[in-house]
Short mmCIF file of C-alpha atoms in Angstrom, two decimals:
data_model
loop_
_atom_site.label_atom_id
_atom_site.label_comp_id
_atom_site.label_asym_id
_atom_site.label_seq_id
_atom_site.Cartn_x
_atom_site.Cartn_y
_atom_site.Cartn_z
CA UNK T 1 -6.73 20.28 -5.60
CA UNK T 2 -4.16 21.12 -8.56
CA UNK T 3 -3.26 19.20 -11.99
CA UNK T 4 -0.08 17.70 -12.60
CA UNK T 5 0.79 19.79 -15.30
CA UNK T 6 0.75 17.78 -18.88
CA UNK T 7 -0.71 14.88 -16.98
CA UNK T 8 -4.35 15.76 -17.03
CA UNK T 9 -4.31 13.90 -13.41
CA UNK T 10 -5.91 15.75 -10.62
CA UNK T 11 -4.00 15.70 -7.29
CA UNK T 12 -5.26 13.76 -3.87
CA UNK T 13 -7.36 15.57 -1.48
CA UNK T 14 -5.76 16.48 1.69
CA UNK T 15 -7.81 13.59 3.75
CA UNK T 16 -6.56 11.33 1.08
CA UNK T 17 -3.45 12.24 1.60
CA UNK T 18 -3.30 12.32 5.37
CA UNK T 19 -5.04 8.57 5.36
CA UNK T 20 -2.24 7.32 2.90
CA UNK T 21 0.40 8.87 5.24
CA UNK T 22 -1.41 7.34 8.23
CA UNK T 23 -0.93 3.84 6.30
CA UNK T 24 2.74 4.37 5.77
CA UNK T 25 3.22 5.66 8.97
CA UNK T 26 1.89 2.09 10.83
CA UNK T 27 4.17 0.39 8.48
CA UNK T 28 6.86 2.45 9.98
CA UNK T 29 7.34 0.11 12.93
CA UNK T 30 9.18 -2.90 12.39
CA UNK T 31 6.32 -5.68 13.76
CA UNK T 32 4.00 -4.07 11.70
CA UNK T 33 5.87 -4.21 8.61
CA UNK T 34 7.25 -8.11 9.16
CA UNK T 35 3.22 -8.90 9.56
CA UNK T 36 2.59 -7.55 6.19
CA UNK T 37 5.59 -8.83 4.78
CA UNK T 38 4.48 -12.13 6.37
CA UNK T 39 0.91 -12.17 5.10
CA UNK T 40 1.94 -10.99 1.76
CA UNK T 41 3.46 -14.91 2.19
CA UNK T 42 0.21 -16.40 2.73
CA UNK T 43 -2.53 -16.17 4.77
CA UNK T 44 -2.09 -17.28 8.61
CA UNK T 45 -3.48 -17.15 12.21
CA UNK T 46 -2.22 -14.81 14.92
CA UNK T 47 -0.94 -17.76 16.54
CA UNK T 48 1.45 -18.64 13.10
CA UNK T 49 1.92 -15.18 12.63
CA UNK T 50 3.07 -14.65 16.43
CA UNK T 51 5.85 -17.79 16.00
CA UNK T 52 6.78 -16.19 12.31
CA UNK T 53 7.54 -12.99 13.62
CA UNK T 54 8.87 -13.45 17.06
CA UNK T 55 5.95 -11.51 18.62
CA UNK T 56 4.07 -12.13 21.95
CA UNK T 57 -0.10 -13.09 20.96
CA UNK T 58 -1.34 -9.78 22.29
CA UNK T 59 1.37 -7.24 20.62
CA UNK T 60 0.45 -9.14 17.45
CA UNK T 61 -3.04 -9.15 17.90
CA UNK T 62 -2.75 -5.50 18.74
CA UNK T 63 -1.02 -4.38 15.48
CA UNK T 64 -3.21 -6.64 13.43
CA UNK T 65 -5.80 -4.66 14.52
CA UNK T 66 -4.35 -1.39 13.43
CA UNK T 67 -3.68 -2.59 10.01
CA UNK T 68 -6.96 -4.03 9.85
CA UNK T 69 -8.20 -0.76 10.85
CA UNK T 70 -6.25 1.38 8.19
CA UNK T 71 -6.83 -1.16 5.47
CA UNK T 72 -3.60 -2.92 4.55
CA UNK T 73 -4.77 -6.52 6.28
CA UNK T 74 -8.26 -8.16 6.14
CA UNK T 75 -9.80 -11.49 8.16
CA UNK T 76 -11.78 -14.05 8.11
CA UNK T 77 -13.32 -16.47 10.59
CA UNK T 78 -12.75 -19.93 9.92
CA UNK T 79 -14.07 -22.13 12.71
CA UNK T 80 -12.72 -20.33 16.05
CA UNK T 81 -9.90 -19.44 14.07
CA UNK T 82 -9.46 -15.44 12.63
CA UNK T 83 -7.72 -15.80 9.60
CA UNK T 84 -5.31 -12.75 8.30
CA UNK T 85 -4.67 -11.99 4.72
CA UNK T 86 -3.61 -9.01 2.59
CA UNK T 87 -6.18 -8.63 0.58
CA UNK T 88 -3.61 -7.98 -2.76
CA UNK T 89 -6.58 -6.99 -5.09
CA UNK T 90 -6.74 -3.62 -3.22
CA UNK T 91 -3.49 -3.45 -1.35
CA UNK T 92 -1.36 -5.26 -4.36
CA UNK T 93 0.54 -2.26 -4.76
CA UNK T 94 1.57 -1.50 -1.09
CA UNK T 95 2.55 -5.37 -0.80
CA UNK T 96 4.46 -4.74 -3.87
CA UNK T 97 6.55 -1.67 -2.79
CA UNK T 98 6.94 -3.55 0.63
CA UNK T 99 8.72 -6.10 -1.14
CA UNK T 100 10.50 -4.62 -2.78
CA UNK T 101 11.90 -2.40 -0.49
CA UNK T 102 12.47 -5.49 2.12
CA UNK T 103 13.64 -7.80 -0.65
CA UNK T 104 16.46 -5.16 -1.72
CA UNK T 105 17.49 -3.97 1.95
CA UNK T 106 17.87 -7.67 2.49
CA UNK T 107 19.91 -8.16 -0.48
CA UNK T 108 22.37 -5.03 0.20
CA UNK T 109 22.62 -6.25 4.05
CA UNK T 110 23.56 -10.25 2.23
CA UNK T 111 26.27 -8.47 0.10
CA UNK T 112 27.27 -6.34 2.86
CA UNK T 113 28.13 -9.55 5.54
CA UNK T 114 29.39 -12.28 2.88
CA UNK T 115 32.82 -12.84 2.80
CA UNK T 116 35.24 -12.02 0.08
CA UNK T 117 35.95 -14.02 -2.49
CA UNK T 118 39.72 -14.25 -3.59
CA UNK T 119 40.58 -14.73 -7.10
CA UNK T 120 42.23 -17.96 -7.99
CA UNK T 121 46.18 -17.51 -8.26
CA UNK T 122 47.23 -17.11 -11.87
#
C-alpha cells in the first residue's frame, strides 16, 4: 500500500479494492441499480419492489440477494414479510452517488425530449 502524497492517507488494500469494484460492478446492471435507487426511497417488500421496478418475484428476489450479499441492501423480517432497506448509515455514500448520478442522467434525458420553447414575437 502507498500514500497519497501530501495527504498523509494510506491507499486501499487490493481485497478492498477488488470488493468495492465487485459492489459497483452489481450496480452495473440496470434491475440492480433501480432496486437501490428504489430502496434508497423507502423501505419495501419484494412484492412492492417487484411492481416498482417492473421485475418478475424471482429475478428480484435473486438480485436482492446479491446486494444483500455484497452489502449495499439489508432485511428484516416483519411477520412473514422480508423487509428491504439500504441501510444509509453505512451505505449513505453509495446511495448518495447513485442519486446523483440517476437524478442528473434523468435530468439531461428531461432536457433532451422537451420541446422547444419559442420566444414570444416582439
Amino acid at each position: 500500500m502507498g500514500t497519497a502524497p501530501g495527504t498523509g492517507c494510506e491507499d486501499p488494500s487490493a481485497e478492498v479494492l477488488a470488493e468495492a469494484a465487485a459492489a459497483f460492478g452489481l450496480l452495473a446492471a440496470p434491475a440492480r441499480l433501480h432496486i437501490v435507487w428504489a430502496l434508497a426511497q423507502g423501505e419495501s417488500d419484494v412484492t412492492g419492489l417487484a411492481e416498482r421496478v417492473g421485475g418478475a418475484l424471482p429475478a428480484v428476489s435473486q438480485h436482492l440477494t446479491k446486494l444483500k450479499l455484497a452489502g449495499l441492501v439489508r432485511s428484516r423480517r416483519e411477520g412473514r414479510r422480508q423487509v428491504y432497506y439500504v441501510d444509509t448509515a453505512e451505505q449513505g455514500a453509495v446511495v448518495e452517488v447513485v442519486h446523483h448520478l440517476v437524478a442528473r442522467l434523468a435530468e439531461r434525458e428531461t432536457s433532451r425530449t422537451a420541446p422547444m420553447r419559442r420566444l414570444p414575437a416582439s
